[in-house]
């Protein structure tokens, strides 16, 4: 996990997507036929949250998120996704 | 019911769908002609809830939910559905 | 009225629809030309309600509801409708 | 005004429409060319109201309401309309 | 200004439109090319307001309102408009 | 700036548009290619504001607002725009 | 960063976009294939914020924002964008 100097605003979270292996070390397999195929990644930066949307994930958490969540960012050769915490389904 | 290591966020609930028998042990039959055919499953993980959406189902509850509720996940060969508690109709 | 073992969630109500007679014992006739023809039934189970949507109907109440309200459920050969209390027009 | 045994829920009001005379005793004439032609009727039953929508009309009030307001109900040969109080324009 | 016996509900206001002169005594001219041509009238009855929409205009105020605001009513040969206070642009 | 006798309601503001010069004395140039070309004007009357929308501009402020904001009004030969304060972008 | 005399209203922020270099001094590269390509700029003026939308960025912050955020303004030959703070993704 790279150390990035980005401060997301409000309830936004910066996620470094995991490599596109379909079977992970922890044994989770994401089926191709899923309606909205979830993706896995690692949280690298979190915003301060808002009054209505407090932030509950932490830097370092491995998370699942929807396939079309977030906006792409590239930093020192690594791709990131900036998304709202509500786009994150679960911590695994 | 498998023991899974997934922590859903907010008001999300992880459900293991029951096998697709149309007549269950408890005698509930879900008609094919239903407008939005409900499905049956077992809750395997629940999120912490939010201020506006507290979680009321518990791990182990058998629940009915709408046919198109949730996002598919596969874990150690078992299919799950990640849904919001508001997608759950009832505990049976 | 059958005794069913279903616990609706939130502001949901389980209703057993009355037989489709157009003139009932209490004299209520529902006109065919009504824009949204109301139906009659008996409440068989109610949810706990929510902070914003408290439940006011009780098990045993005869209620009127909109024609397209709710989701069909079958239990021991009887058809039920699971609906939100806001779909119920009145107690008669 | 008939005495009916219907308890409307929430902010609903049961109204007995006046006969379709275009000039009433009190002299109100509703023009045919009105965009949304208001109708006149008598309130015969009111719901308990809700926290956000308290009920302010009373049984016996003569009210004006929009042409397409409410759902038709027939009881002992009389037609009624079940509507929300917000569909009522004024007490006359 | 006629004295009418109508009690508007909630945040509704009854307005007697001014005659359709395009130049008024106070010198206001409403251009024909305006996107939403405002109209002038006199307030003849106001509702009690609601918690979220208190009433600030008074009976007798001359007001400007949007061209398509309100519902037409006729009373003793005079045309009125029943509108919400939020449809009123200004007091002149 | 003319002195007008109009009291806008709620969060409305009456603005006298500046002449359509594209380069102003203060040096601001509004590009023709702007997606939503802002306009300049002077505030001549403000409403009392509402609980959720307090008024922060003052009579005499020079403001920028969106091209399609507001409703046209003519008074003693001068064109005005009646708009909501939320249509105003900035004070310059 | 130019010193501009513009006071944005409410939760608006005035941003001076950075030159369109795709690799910046801090090493951030914004991919061309991004769904909604973020842009970089410097905050030059901020509004007072609102009760529901407090302002958290400061003048001088370098920020990332969505490609279609804001309204163009030109001042002394420099292009600016007026946007809401919620259009800003992160401070870098």
Coordinates of N, CA and C in Angstrom, one line a residue, chain G residues 11-92:
Chain G
X11 N -22.1 28.1 -0.3 CA -21.0 27.1 -0.3 C -20.3 27.1 -1.6
X12 N -20.2 28.2 -2.2 CA -19.4 28.3 -3.5 C -18.0 28.6 -3.3
X13 N -17.1 28.1 -4.2 CA -15.7 28.3 -4.2 C -15.2 28.7 -5.5
X14 N -14.3 29.7 -5.6 CA -13.7 30.1 -6.8 C -12.4 29.4 -7.0
X15 N -12.2 28.8 -8.1 CA -11.0 28.0 -8.3 C -10.3 28.5 -9.6
X16 N -8.9 28.6 -9.5 CA -8.1 28.9 -10.7 C -7.6 27.6 -11.2
X17 N -8.0 27.1 -12.4 CA -7.5 25.8 -12.9 C -6.1 25.9 -13.2
X18 N -5.4 24.8 -12.9 CA -4.0 24.6 -13.3 C -3.8 24.5 -14.8
X19 N -2.7 24.8 -15.3 CA -2.4 24.6 -16.7 C -2.6 23.1 -17.0
X20 N -3.0 22.8 -18.3 CA -3.5 21.5 -18.6 C -2.3 20.5 -18.8
X21 N -1.3 20.5 -18.0 CA -0.3 19.5 -18.0 C -0.8 18.2 -17.5
X22 N -0.5 17.1 -18.0 CA -1.1 15.9 -17.5 C -0.2 15.2 -16.4
X23 N 1.1 15.6 -16.4 CA 1.9 15.2 -15.2 C 2.3 16.4 -14.4
X24 N 2.0 16.4 -13.2 CA 2.2 17.6 -12.4 C 3.5 17.4 -11.6
X25 N 4.0 18.5 -11.0 CA 5.2 18.5 -10.1 C 5.1 17.4 -9.0
X26 N 3.9 17.3 -8.5 CA 3.7 16.3 -7.4 C 3.5 14.9 -7.9
X27 N 3.5 14.7 -9.2 CA 3.5 13.4 -9.7 C 2.2 12.8 -10.0
X28 N 1.1 13.6 -9.8 CA -0.2 13.0 -10.1 C -0.5 13.1 -11.6
X29 N -0.9 11.9 -12.1 CA -1.3 11.8 -13.5 C -2.8 11.5 -13.6
X30 N -3.5 12.2 -14.3 CA -4.9 11.9 -14.4 C -5.2 11.2 -15.8
X31 N -5.6 9.9 -15.7 CA -5.7 9.2 -17.0 C -6.8 9.7 -17.9
X32 N -6.5 9.6 -19.2 CA -7.5 10.1 -20.2 C -8.7 9.2 -20.2
X33 N -8.6 8.0 -19.8 CA -9.7 7.0 -19.9 C -10.6 7.1 -18.7
X34 N -10.3 8.0 -17.8 CA -11.2 8.1 -16.6 C -12.6 8.5 -17.0
X35 N -13.6 7.9 -16.3 CA -15.0 8.1 -16.6 C -15.3 9.6 -16.5
X36 N -14.9 10.2 -15.3 CA -15.2 11.6 -15.1 C -13.8 12.2 -14.7
X37 N -13.1 12.6 -15.7 CA -11.7 13.0 -15.5 C -11.5 14.2 -14.6
X38 N -10.9 14.0 -13.4 CA -10.7 15.1 -12.5 C -9.7 16.1 -12.9
X39 N -9.9 17.3 -12.5 CA -9.0 18.5 -12.9 C -8.4 19.0 -11.6
X40 N -7.3 19.7 -11.8 CA -6.6 20.3 -10.6 C -6.6 21.8 -10.7
X41 N -6.7 22.5 -9.5 CA -6.7 23.9 -9.5 C -6.4 24.4 -8.1
X42 N -6.4 25.8 -8.0 CA -6.1 26.4 -6.7 C -7.3 27.2 -6.3
X43 N -7.6 27.1 -5.0 CA -8.7 27.9 -4.5 C -8.3 29.3 -4.3
X44 N -9.1 30.3 -4.9 CA -8.7 31.7 -4.8 C -9.8 32.5 -4.0
X45 N -11.0 31.9 -3.7 CA -12.0 32.6 -2.9 C -13.0 31.6 -2.5
X46 N -13.5 31.7 -1.2 CA -14.5 30.8 -0.7 C -15.6 31.5 -0.1
X47 N -16.8 31.0 -0.2 CA -18.0 31.5 0.4 C -18.0 31.3 1.9
X48 N -19.0 31.8 2.6 CA -19.1 31.7 4.0 C -19.6 30.3 4.4
X49 N -20.1 29.5 3.5 CA -20.7 28.2 3.8 C -22.1 28.4 4.2
X50 N -22.9 27.3 4.4 CA -24.2 27.3 4.9 C -24.3 26.4 6.1
X51 N -25.5 26.4 6.8 CA -25.6 25.6 8.0 C -25.4 24.1 7.6
X52 N -26.0 23.7 6.4 CA -25.9 22.3 6.0 C -24.6 22.0 5.2
X53 N -24.0 23.1 4.7 CA -22.8 22.8 3.8 C -21.7 23.8 4.3
X54 N -21.0 23.5 5.4 CA -19.9 24.3 5.9 C -18.7 24.2 4.9
X55 N -17.9 25.3 4.8 CA -16.8 25.3 3.9 C -15.6 24.7 4.6
X56 N -14.9 23.8 4.0 CA -13.7 23.2 4.7 C -12.4 23.5 3.9
X57 N -12.5 23.9 2.6 CA -11.3 24.2 1.9 C -10.9 25.7 2.2
X58 N -9.6 26.0 2.0 CA -9.1 27.3 2.3 C -8.5 27.9 1.0
X59 N -8.4 29.2 1.0 CA -7.7 29.9 -0.1 C -6.3 29.4 -0.1
X60 N -5.8 29.0 -1.3 CA -4.5 28.5 -1.5 C -4.4 27.0 -1.6
X61 N -5.4 26.3 -1.2 CA -5.5 24.9 -1.3 C -5.4 24.4 -2.8
X62 N -4.6 23.4 -3.0 CA -4.7 22.8 -4.4 C -5.7 21.7 -4.3
X63 N -6.7 21.7 -5.2 CA -7.8 20.8 -5.1 C -8.0 20.0 -6.5
X64 N -8.7 18.9 -6.3 CA -9.1 18.1 -7.5 C -10.6 18.2 -7.6
X65 N -11.1 18.4 -8.8 CA -12.6 18.5 -9.0 C -13.0 17.9 -10.3
X66 N -14.3 17.6 -10.4 CA -14.8 16.9 -11.6 C -14.7 17.8 -12.9
X67 N -14.6 17.1 -14.0 CA -14.3 17.8 -15.3 C -15.4 18.8 -15.6
X68 N -16.6 18.5 -15.3 CA -17.7 19.4 -15.7 C -18.2 20.3 -14.6
X69 N -17.4 20.4 -13.5 CA -17.8 21.2 -12.3 C -17.7 22.7 -12.7
X70 N -18.7 23.5 -12.2 CA -18.5 24.9 -12.1 C -18.9 25.7 -13.4
X71 N -18.9 27.0 -13.2 CA -19.2 28.0 -14.2 C -18.0 28.8 -14.5
X72 N -17.7 29.0 -15.8 CA -16.5 29.8 -16.1 C -16.7 31.3 -15.9
X73 N -15.6 31.9 -15.4 CA -15.5 33.4 -15.2 C -14.1 33.9 -15.7
X74 N -14.1 35.0 -16.3 CA -12.7 35.6 -16.7 C -12.5 36.9 -15.9
X75 N -11.3 37.1 -15.4 CA -11.0 38.3 -14.6 C -9.6 38.7 -14.9
X76 N -9.4 39.9 -15.4 CA -8.0 40.4 -15.7 C -7.2 39.4 -16.6
X77 N -7.9 38.7 -17.5 CA -7.2 37.8 -18.4 C -7.0 36.4 -17.9
X78 N -7.5 36.1 -16.6 CA -7.4 34.8 -16.1 C -8.7 34.1 -16.0
X79 N -8.7 32.8 -16.4 CA -10.0 32.0 -16.3 C -10.1 31.4 -14.9
X80 N -11.4 31.5 -14.4 CA -11.7 30.9 -13.1 C -12.9 30.0 -13.3
X81 N -13.1 29.1 -12.3 CA -14.3 28.3 -12.2 C -15.0 28.6 -10.9
X82 N -16.3 28.9 -10.9 CA -17.1 29.0 -9.7 C -17.8 27.7 -9.5
X83 N -17.6 27.0 -8.4 CA -18.2 25.7 -8.2 C -18.7 25.6 -6.7
X84 N -19.5 24.6 -6.4 CA -19.9 24.3 -5.0 C -18.8 23.5 -4.4
X85 N -18.6 23.6 -3.1 CA -17.5 22.8 -2.5 C -17.8 21.3 -2.7
X86 N -19.0 20.9 -2.8 CA -19.3 19.5 -3.0 C -18.8 18.9 -4.3
X87 N -18.5 19.9 -5.2 CA -17.9 19.4 -6.5 C -16.4 19.1 -6.4
X88 N -15.8 19.5 -5.2 CA -14.4 19.3 -5.0 C -14.2 17.9 -4.4
X89 N -13.3 17.1 -5.0 CA -13.0 15.7 -4.6 C -12.0 15.6 -3.4
X90 N -10.9 16.4 -3.5 CA -9.9 16.2 -2.5 C -8.9 17.4 -2.6
X91 N -8.2 17.6 -1.4 CA -7.1 18.5 -1.4 C -5.8 17.7 -1.6
X92 N -4.9 18.2 -2.4 CA -3.7 17.4 -2.7 C -2.5 18.2 -2.3

